[in-house]
Structures are given as C-alpha cells and as structure tokens.
Coordinates of C-alpha atoms and ligand atoms in Angstrom, one line a residue:
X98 CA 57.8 -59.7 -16.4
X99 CA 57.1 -61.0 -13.1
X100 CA 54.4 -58.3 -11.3
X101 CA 52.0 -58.8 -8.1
X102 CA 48.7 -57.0 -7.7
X103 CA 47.8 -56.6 -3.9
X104 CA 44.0 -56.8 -3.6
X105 CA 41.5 -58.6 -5.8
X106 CA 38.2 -56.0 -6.0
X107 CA 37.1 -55.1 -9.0
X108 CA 40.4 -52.8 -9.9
X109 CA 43.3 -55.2 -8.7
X110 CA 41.5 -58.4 -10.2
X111 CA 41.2 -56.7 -13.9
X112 CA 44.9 -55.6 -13.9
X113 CA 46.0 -58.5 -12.6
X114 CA 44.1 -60.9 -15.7
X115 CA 44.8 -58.3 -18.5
X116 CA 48.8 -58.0 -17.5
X117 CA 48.6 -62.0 -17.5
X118 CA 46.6 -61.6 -20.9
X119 CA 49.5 -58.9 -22.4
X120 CA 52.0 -61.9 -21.5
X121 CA 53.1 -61.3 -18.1
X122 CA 53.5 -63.5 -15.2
X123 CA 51.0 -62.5 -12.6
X124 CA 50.7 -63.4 -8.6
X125 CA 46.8 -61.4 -6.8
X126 CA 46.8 -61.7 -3.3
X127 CA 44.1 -60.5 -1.3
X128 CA 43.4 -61.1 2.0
X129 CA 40.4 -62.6 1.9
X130 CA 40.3 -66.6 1.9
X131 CA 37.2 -67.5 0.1
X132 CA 37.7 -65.0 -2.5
X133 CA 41.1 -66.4 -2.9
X134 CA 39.8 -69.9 -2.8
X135 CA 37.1 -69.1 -5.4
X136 CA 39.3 -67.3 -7.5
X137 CA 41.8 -69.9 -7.8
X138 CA 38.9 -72.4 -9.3
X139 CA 38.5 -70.0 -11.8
X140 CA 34.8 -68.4 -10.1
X141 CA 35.2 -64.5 -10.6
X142 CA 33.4 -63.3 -7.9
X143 CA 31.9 -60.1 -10.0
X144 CA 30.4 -59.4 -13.0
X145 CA 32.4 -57.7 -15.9
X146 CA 32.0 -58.7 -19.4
X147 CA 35.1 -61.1 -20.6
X148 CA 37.1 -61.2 -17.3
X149 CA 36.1 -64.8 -16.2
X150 CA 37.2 -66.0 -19.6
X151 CA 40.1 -64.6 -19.5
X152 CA 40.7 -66.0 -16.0
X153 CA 40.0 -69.3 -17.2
X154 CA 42.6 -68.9 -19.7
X155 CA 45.4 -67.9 -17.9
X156 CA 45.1 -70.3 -15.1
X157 CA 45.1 -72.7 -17.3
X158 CA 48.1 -72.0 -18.7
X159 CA 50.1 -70.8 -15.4
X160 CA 50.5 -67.7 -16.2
X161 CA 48.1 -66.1 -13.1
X162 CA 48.3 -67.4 -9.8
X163 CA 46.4 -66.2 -6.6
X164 CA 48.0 -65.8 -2.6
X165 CA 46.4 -64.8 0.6
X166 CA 50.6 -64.2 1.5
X167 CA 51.3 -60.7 0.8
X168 CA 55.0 -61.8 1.4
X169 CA 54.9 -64.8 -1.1
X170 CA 53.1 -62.4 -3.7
X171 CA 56.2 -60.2 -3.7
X172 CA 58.7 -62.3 -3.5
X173 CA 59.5 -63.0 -7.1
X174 CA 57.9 -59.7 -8.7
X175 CA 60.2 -56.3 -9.2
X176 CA 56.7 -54.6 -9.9
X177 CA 53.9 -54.8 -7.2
X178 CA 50.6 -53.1 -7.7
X179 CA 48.4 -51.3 -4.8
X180 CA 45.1 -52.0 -5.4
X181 CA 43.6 -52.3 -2.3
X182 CA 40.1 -50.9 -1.1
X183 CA 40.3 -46.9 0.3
X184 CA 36.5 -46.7 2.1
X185 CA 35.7 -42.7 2.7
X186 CA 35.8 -42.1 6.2
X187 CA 32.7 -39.9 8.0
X188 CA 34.1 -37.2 6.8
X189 CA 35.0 -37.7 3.0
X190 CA 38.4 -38.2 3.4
X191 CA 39.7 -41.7 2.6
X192 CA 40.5 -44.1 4.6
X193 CA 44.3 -45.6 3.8
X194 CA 45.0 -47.8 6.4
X195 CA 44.7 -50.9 3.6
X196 CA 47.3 -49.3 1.9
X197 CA 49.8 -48.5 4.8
X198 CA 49.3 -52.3 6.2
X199 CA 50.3 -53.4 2.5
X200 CA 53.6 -51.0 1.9
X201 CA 54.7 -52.5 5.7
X202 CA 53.8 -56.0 4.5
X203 CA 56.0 -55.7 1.5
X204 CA 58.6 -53.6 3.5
X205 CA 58.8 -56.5 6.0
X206 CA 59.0 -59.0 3.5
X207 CA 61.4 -57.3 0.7
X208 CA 65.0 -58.8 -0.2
X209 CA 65.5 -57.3 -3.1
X210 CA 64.3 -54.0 -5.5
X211 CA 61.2 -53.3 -5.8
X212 CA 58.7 -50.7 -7.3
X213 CA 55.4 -50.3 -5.5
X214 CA 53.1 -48.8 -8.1
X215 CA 49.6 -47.0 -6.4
X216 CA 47.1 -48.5 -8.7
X217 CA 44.0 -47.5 -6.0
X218 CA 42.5 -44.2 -6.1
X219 CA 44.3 -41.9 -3.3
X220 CA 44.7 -38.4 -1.9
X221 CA 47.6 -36.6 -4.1
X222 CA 50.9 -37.0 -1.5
X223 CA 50.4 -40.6 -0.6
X224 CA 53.2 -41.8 -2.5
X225 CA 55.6 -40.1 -0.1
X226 CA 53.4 -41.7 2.7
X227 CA 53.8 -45.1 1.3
X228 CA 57.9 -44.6 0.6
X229 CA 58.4 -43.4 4.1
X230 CA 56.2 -46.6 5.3
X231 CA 58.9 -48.3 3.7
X232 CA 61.9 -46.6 5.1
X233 CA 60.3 -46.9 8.8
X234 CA 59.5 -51.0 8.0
X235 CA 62.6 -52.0 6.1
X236 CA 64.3 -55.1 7.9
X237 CA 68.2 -54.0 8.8
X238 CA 70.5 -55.6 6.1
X239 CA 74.3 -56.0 7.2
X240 CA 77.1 -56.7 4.6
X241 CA 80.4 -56.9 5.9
X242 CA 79.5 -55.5 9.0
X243 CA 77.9 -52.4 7.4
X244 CA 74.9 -51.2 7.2
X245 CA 72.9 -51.8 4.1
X246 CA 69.5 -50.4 2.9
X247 CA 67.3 -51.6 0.2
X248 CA 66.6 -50.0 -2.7
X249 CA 63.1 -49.3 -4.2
X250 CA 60.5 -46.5 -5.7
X251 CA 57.5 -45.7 -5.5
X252 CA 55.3 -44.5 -8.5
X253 CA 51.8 -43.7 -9.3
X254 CA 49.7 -45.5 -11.9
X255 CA 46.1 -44.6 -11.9
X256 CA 43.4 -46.4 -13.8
X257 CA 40.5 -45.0 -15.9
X258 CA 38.7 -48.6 -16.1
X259 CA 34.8 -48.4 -15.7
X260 CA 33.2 -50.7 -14.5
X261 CA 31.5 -52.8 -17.6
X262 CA 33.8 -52.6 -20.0
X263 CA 37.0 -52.2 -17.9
X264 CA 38.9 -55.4 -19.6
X265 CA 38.1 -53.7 -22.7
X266 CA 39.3 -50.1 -21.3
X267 CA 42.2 -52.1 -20.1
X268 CA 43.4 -53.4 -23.8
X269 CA 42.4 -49.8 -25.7
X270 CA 43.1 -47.2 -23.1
X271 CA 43.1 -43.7 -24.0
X272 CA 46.4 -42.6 -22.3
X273 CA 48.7 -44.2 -19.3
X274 CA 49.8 -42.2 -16.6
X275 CA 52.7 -42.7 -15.0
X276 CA 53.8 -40.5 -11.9
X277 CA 57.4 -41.5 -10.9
X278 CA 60.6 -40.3 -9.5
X279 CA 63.2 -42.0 -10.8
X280 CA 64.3 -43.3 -14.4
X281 CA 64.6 -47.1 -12.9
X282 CA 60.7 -46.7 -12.2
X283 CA 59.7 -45.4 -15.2
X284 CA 61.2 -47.7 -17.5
X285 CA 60.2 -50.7 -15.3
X286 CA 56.7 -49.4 -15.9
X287 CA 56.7 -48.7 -19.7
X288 CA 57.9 -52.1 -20.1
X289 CA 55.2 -53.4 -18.6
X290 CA 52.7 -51.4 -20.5
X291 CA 54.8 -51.8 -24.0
X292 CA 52.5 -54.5 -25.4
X293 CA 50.0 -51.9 -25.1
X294 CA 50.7 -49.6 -27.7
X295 CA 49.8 -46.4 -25.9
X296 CA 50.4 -42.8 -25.0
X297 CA 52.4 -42.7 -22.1
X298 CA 51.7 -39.5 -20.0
X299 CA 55.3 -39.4 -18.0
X300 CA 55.1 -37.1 -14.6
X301 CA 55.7 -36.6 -10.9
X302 CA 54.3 -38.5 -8.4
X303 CA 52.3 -36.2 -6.8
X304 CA 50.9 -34.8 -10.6
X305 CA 50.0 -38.5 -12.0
X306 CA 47.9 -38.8 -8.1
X307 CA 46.0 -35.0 -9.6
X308 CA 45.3 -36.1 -12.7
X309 CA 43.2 -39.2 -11.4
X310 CA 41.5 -36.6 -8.9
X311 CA 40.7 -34.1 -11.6
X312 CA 39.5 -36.7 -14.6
X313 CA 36.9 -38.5 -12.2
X314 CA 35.8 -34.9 -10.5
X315 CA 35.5 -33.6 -14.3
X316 CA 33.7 -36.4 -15.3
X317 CA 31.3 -35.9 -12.1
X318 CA 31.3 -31.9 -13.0
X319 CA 29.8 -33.1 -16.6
X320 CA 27.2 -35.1 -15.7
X321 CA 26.1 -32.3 -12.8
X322 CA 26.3 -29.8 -15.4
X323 CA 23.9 -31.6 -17.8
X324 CA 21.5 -32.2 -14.8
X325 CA 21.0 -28.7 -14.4
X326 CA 20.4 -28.1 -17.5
X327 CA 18.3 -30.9 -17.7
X328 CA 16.6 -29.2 -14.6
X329 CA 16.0 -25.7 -16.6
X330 CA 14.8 -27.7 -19.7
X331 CA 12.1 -29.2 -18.0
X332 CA 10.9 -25.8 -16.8
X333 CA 10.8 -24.1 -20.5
X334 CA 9.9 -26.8 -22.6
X335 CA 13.2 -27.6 -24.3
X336 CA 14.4 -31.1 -24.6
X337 CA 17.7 -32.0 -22.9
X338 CA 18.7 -34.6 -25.2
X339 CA 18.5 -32.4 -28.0
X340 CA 20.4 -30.2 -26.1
X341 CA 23.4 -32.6 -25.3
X342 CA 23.2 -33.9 -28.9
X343 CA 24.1 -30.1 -29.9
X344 CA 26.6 -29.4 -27.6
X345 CA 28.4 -32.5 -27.8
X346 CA 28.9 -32.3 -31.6
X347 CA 31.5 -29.3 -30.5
X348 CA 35.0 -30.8 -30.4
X349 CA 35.8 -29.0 -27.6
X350 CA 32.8 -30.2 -25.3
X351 CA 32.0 -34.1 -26.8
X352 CA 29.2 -36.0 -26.7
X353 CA 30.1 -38.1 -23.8
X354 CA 29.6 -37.6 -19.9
X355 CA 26.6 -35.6 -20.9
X356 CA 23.5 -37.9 -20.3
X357 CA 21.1 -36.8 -17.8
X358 CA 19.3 -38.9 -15.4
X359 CA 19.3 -39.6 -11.7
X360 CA 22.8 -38.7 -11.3
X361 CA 26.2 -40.2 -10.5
X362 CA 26.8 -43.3 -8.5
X363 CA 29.1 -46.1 -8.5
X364 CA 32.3 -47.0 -5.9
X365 CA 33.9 -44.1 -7.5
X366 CA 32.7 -40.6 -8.4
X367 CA 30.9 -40.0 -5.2
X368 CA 34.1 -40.8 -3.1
X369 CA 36.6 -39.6 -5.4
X370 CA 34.2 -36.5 -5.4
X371 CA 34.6 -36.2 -1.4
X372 CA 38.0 -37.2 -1.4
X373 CA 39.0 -34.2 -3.6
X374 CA 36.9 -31.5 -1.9
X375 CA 38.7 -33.2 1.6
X376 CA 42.0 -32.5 0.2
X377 CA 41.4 -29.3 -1.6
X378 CA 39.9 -28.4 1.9
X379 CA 42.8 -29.6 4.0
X380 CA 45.4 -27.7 1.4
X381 CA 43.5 -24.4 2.2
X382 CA 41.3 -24.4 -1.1
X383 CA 37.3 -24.0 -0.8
X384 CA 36.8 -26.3 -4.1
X385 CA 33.0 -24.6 -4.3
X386 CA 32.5 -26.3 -7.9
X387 CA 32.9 -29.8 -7.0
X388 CA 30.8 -28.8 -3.7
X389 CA 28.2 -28.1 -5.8
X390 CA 28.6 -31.1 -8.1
X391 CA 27.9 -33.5 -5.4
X392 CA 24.8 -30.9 -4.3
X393 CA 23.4 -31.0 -7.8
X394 CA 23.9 -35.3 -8.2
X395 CA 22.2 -35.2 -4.3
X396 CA 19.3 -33.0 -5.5
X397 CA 18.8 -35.1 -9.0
X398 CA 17.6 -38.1 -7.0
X399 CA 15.5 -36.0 -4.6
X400 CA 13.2 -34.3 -7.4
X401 CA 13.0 -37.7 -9.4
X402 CA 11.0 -38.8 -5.8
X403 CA 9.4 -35.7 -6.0
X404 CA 8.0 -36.0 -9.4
X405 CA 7.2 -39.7 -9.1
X406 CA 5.0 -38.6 -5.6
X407 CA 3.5 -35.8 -8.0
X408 CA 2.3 -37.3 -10.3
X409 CA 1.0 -40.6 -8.9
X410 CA -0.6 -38.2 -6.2
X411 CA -1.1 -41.1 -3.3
X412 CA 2.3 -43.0 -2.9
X413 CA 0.5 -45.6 0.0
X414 CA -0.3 -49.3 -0.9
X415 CA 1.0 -48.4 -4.5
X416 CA 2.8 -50.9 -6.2
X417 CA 5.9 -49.7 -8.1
X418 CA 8.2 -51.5 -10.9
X419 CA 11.6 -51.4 -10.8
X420 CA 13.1 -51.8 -13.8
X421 CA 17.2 -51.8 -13.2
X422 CA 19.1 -51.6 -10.1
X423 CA 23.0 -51.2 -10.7
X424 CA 24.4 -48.0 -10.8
X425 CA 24.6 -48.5 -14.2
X426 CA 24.6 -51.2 -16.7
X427 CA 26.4 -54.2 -17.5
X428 CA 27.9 -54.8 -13.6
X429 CA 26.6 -56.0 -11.3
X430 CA 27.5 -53.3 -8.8
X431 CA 25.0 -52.0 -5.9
X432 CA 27.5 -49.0 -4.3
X433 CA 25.9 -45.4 -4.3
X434 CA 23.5 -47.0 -6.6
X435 CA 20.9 -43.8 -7.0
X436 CA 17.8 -46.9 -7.1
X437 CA 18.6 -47.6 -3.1
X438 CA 17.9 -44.0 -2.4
X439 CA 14.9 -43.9 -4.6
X440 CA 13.3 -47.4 -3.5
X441 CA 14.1 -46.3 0.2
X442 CA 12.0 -43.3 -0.3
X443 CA 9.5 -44.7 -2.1
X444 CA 9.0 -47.6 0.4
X445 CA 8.9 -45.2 3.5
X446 CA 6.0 -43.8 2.1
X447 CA 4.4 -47.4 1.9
X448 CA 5.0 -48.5 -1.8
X449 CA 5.3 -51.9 -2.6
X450 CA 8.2 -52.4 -4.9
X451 CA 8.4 -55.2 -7.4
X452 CA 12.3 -55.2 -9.2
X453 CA 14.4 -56.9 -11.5
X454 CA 17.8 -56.2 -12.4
X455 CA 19.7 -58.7 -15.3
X456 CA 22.7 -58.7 -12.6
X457 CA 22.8 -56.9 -10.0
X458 CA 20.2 -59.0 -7.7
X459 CA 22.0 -61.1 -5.3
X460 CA 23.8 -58.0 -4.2
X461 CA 20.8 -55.7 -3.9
X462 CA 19.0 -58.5 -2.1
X463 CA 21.4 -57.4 0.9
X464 CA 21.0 -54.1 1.0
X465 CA 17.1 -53.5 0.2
X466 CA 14.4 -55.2 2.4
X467 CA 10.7 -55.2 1.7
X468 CA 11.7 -56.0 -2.1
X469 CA 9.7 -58.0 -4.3
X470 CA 12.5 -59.7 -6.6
X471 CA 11.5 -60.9 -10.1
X472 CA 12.4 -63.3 -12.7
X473 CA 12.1 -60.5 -15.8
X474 CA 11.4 -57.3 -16.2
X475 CA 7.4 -58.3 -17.0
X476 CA 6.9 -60.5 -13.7
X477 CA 8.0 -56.7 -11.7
X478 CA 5.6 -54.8 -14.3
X479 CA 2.3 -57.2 -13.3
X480 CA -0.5 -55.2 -11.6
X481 CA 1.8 -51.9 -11.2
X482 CA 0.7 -48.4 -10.6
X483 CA 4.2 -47.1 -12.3
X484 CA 7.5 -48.6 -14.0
X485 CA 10.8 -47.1 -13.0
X486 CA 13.6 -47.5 -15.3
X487 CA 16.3 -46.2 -12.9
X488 CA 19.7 -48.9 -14.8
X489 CA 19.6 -48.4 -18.5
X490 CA 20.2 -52.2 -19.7
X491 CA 20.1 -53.0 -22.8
X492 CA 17.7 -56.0 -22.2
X493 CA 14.9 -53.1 -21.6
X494 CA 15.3 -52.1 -24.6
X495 CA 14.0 -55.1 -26.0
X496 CA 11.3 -55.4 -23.8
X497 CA 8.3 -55.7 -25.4
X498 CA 6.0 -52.7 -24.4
X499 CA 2.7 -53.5 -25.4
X500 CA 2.8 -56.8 -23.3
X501 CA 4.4 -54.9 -20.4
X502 CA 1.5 -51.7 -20.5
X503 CA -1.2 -54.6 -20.7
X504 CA 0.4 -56.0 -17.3
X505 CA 0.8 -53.0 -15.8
X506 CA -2.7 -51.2 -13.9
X507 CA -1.6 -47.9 -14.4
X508 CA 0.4 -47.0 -17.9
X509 CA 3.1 -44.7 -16.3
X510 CA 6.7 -44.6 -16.8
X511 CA 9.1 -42.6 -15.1
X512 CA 12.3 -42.7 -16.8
X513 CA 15.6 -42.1 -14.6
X514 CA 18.0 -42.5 -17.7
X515 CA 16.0 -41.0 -20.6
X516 CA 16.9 -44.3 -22.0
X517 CA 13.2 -45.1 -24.2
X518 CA 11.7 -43.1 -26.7
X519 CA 9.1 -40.5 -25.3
X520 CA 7.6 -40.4 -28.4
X521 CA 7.3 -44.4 -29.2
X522 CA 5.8 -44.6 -25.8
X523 CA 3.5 -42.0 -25.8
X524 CA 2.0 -43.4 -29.0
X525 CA 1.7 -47.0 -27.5
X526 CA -0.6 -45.1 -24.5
X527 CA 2.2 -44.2 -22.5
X528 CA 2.2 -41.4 -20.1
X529 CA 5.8 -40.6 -20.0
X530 CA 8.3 -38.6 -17.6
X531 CA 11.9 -38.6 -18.5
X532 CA 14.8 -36.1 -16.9
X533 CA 14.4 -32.5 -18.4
X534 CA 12.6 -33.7 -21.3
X535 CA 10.0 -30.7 -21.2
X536 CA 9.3 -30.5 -25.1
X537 CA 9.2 -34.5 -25.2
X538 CA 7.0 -35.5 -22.2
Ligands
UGA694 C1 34.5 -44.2 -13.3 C2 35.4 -43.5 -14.5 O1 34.6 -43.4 -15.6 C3 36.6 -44.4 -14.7 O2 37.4 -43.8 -15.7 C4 37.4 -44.6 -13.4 O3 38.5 -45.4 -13.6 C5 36.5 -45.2 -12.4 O4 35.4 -44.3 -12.2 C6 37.3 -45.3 -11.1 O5 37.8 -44.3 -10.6 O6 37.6 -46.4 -10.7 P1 32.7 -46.1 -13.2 O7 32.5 -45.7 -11.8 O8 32.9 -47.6 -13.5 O9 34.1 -45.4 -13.8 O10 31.5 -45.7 -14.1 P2 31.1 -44.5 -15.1 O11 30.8 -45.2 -16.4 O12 32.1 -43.4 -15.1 O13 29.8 -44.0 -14.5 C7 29.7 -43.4 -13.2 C8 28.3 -42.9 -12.9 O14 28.0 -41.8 -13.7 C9 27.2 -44.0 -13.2 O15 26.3 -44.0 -12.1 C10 26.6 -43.5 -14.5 O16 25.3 -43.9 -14.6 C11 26.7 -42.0 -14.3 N1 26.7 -41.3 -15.6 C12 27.7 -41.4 -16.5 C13 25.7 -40.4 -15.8 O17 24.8 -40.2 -15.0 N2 25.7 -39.7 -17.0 C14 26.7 -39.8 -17.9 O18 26.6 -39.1 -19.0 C15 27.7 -40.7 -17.7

C-alpha cells in the first residue's frame, strides 16, 4: 500500500521504516530540513537498535522516501499517519497545535479519500477534533455545477513501541488497536497491518484513544506501586527484589513493570501521566490514583538525593561518578531523564560530577553544565568519593569492579536501578545502597 507518516521523531520515523520493511511503499515528512536532509542520506538522527539498517535498506531499494511537503507526502497515500510531537503545556494538558496544522495541511491539499490515522499520543476526543479540522479546511469541489465534498475518516491507532527495542516491538507486537468509525477505515487499516500476524483489538475512536491513556498510566501505576513498596522494604529490612520476584510469579500481576529504582522518565509516562489526570480533570473526574503515581515517581528521586547527602555526610568539593544518563538503556534519550534532576541537585550543593553514558552524551551535553564527560565508565570512576548508577546498561555490567573500586577514593555505590549484585559488591569491599533493598544493603 501506499501510506505517509507525518513527522519523523522517534514514533513517526519507526513506523514509517518498519511499514517499508512489512512491504509497503512509504513517504516521512517532517518539517524540519536538516532532519529531512540527513534522513534522506541514510543518517538516523537517534539511537534505536536496528532502525538505521533498516533505513539503509529500504532507501536503497525505493521503497521509503522522505518530504518536508506535507502536500506531496499525501498525495499518492490513501493511509496517512499523525505522528507529530504533542509537548505538555504549563498545565499538563497537551499541546495539539502540531496536530491541527497537519489535519488542515492534508485537508488543504486532499483530492481524493483519505484516512488520517492518530498514531501520536492524544487526549481521548481528538479524533472528532481532527475530522471537523477537515470539514472546516476542505477546498470546495464542484461537479456539474454541484457541490461536492470529499470523503475521508479518521481512526485511532496507538503505538506501544518503547524506546530501545521499538523496531523489535514494531515486528512482535502484543496486540493492535484500532479505533475507527467506519468499515472503509478499518479494513484499510488491517490491511496494512496483515503482514503482521496479530491480534487486532477493533473499537471506537474515542475507546482505542483510552486504551493508550490507560496502558501507559498502568504502566506508570506499576512502577509507583513497587517504589513504595520499595520505600517500606527499606524501612523493615525486607528486600524489594525478592519481593517483585514473588509477586510477579502470580499470572495475574507479572513480573514486568515491577523494577524499582529512581522512577519513571522518558518522553512518555510523565506526559501521558499529566495528560490523563488533565483530562480526567476536565471531564469532572479527580483521578487521585494517577495523582499520586506522579507524587510517588517525584518523591523516588528526592530520597535517592537524600540518601546519597546521608550517607556521604558533606556533599561540597565531592566528586561524584555518574554511571548512565538516559532515562533508561539502550537510547540515547535525555527527556525526564531522573539523572538531570539528580546531577542538578547534587551539583547545587557543589559536587563535582564526572559521567559517562554509552549513548546518550551528545544530548545530555546540552542540557547539563558543569559536567565532566568521560570516555568509559572508569575515566568518571577516577579519584571519586561515590559512583551512581542511575541508567542500567548492560556495558556496566561488564565493568570490571575491582579496577573501578581501586580508581575510585571512596568505595561507595549508590544504585538507582538495583541493577548490580549487593552481595558480589559487598564482598569486593563495597559499601552498597540500592532502592528498598533493606535485607541486602
Ligand atoms: C513507554 C511504553 O512502555 C510504551 O508501550 C509506549 O509506546 C511508550 O511509552 C509511548 O507512549 O510512546 P518508553 O517510554 O520507551 O515506552 O519506556 P519504558 O520502557 O516503558 O520505560 C519508561 C520509564 O519507566 C523508564 O524511565 C524506565 O526506566 C522506567 N521503568 C520501567 C521503571 O522504573 N521500572 C520498571 O519496572 C519499568
């Protein structure tokens, strides 16, 4: 099939190479120039495992082109994906003017039908915002001197990709969601997903939008949840991880989602997590749950700074590794990242911060200042009063410890992910602090 993805981040640009890799004909349009520019010499201007590749491939072979013309993007394509940015405003709510510029572009620029599919994450009801965009935009058609209109839907299509392994998550996903209101739509759209091989999860509009608002915000809920446990398990000597490890052997609850640590960040949860108390709000619900979710994950960075200043007593002059600086591993992705809040806290109270992060680098180079950037994780550790791990990458884990203590002037590791052994370390003259590890530490 002919599709167009409008806007190449990190959501439009991996559905726009896997639909090319599933053995459609693809046109990304975004309307920035240089990422256009570098895209269409094959440079993917982020890092996600297998996407550049993939690229490669299928502009080789023609089969993915790239457009700062939103109008020459739809031209040929029945199917056009939204995938443009929606920034949180100040107060939580998102920000959709991206998308409303996009659904006039296309609405100025249509000739024939279309289905505009919402691939970005966005308040439940948009749809009917983006259709009637459309109505209000359409160019008058004549045809024997009548008046004709245009025909075209508008569906919902939201995507679970995480960041790291989305092209992966893109080829295997659990379940596709598709929130439409008419047949046309919805078999437009399971064609385009047929290679696939998936469950199909066939609703409304407005359900399909609720379903991406409720699986991140559950998601978000988990990971709170095991943080205040985590909080608890510290205080009576019990050892979180155990505790996951039992809980998550239950069908019902699973393993996953259940990792303590410094809490959520990302481009995703923490907006998502506003967005959906903004809308709950604005729909006259008081969503106190997820109010608290984002209170917990806000609370989990502040008492990791509080038991770093604990125990290393004077904070002043200190010098402090960084090991890991993403929001997570494997991307090389610096939004809502819990280390900017740490290392900003850390260097107000005059710490000297030496960090390295595999990726993530030249993007946390312009956000932080006063940051000592190192080659490897050993080059941060030299002459340090503490190591945080605060990005659990698997290149720590084959770190060699021994080397890194004997660099180190002080042997103490604070562990934002529970990600080492408290154990191993402690035996190699670690002293150890984890997230609600109290029976470990
Ligand atoms: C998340 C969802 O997992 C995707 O399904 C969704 O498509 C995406 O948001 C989106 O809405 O675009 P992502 O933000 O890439 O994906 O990352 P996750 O792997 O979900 O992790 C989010 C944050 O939670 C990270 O900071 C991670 O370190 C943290 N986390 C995750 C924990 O603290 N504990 C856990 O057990 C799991």
């Amino acid at each position: 099939m002919d599709v167009a993805i409008v806007g190449s981040g990190y959501v439009g640009l991996v559905t726009a190479v896997c639909l090319a890799h599933i053995g459609h004909s693809v046109v990304c349009c975004d309307n920035n120039e240089d990422k256009i520019k570098a895209l269409k010499s094959g440079h993917v201007p982020i890092y996600e495992p297998g996407l550049d590749d993939l690229l490669a491939k299928y502009l080789k072979s023609g089969r993915i082109a790239f457009t700062t013309s939103i109008g020459e993007a739809a031209k040929k394509a029945t199917v056009i994906f939204i995938a443009v940015g929606t920034p949180s405003k100040k107060n939580g709510d998102a920000d959709l003017t991206y998308i409303e510029n996009v659904a006039r572009e296309i609405a100025k620029n249509m000739d024939s039908y279309k289905l505009l599919v919402e691939k970005s994450t966005v308040p439940a009801q948009t749809g009917d915002r983006i259709a009637r965009t459309i109505r209000l935009n359409l160019p008058a058609r004549h045809k024997q001197g009548k008046n004709v209109t245009l025909e075209f839907d508008v569906a919902s299509n939201p995507e679970f990709l995480r960041e790291g392994s989305a092209v992966e998550d893109f080829m295997h996903p659990d379940r596709i969601v598709i929130g439409v209101e008419s047949k046309r739509a919805e078999r437009l759209l399971r064609e385009v997903y047929k290679p696939l091989k998936a469950t199909v999860v066939v609703t409304n509009l407005a359900t399909a939008e609720m379903i991406k608002h409720a699986s991140n915000s559950f998601l978000a809920t988990k990971i709170s949840f095991i943080n205040s446990v985590a909080q608890i398990c510290e205080r009576v000597g019990a050892d979180v991880e155990k505790v996951a490890e039992g809980m998550g052997y239950d069908k019902r609850i699973g393993r996953a989602f259940l990792n303590a640590g410094i809490g959520y960040g990302g481009s995703c949860f923490p907006k998502d997590v506003d967005a959906f108390v903004c809308l709950a709000e604005k729909s006259g619900y008081d969503f106190k749950i997820l109010k608290s979710v984002r209170d917990v994950n806000e609370h989990q960075r502040e008492s990791f700074i509080r038991l770093i200043e604990d125990k290393l007593w004077i904070i002043k002059d200190k010098t402090i590794a960084v090991w890991g600086l993403a929001f997570k591993s494997n991307t090389d992705d610096m939004r809502s990242a819990a280390s900017l809040t740490v290392i900003e806290a850390l260097q107000n109270e005059g710490a000297n911060i030496q960090a390295y992060d595999p990726q993530a680098m030249p993007n946390a180079k312009k956000m932080l200042k006063g940051v000592k950037f190192c080659h490897d994780p050993y080059a941060a550790a030299k002459g340090a009063d503490c190591l945080l791990l605060l990005t659990e990458w698997d290149e720590f884990k084959q770190a060699d410890m021994i080397k890194t203590r004997e660099l180190m002037r002080q042997a103490v590791i604070f562990d934002g992910r529970n990600f080492f052994d408290a154990k191993v370390l402690g035996e190699l003259g670690f002293e150890y602090y984890g997230i609600g590890r109290g029976g470990n530490a």
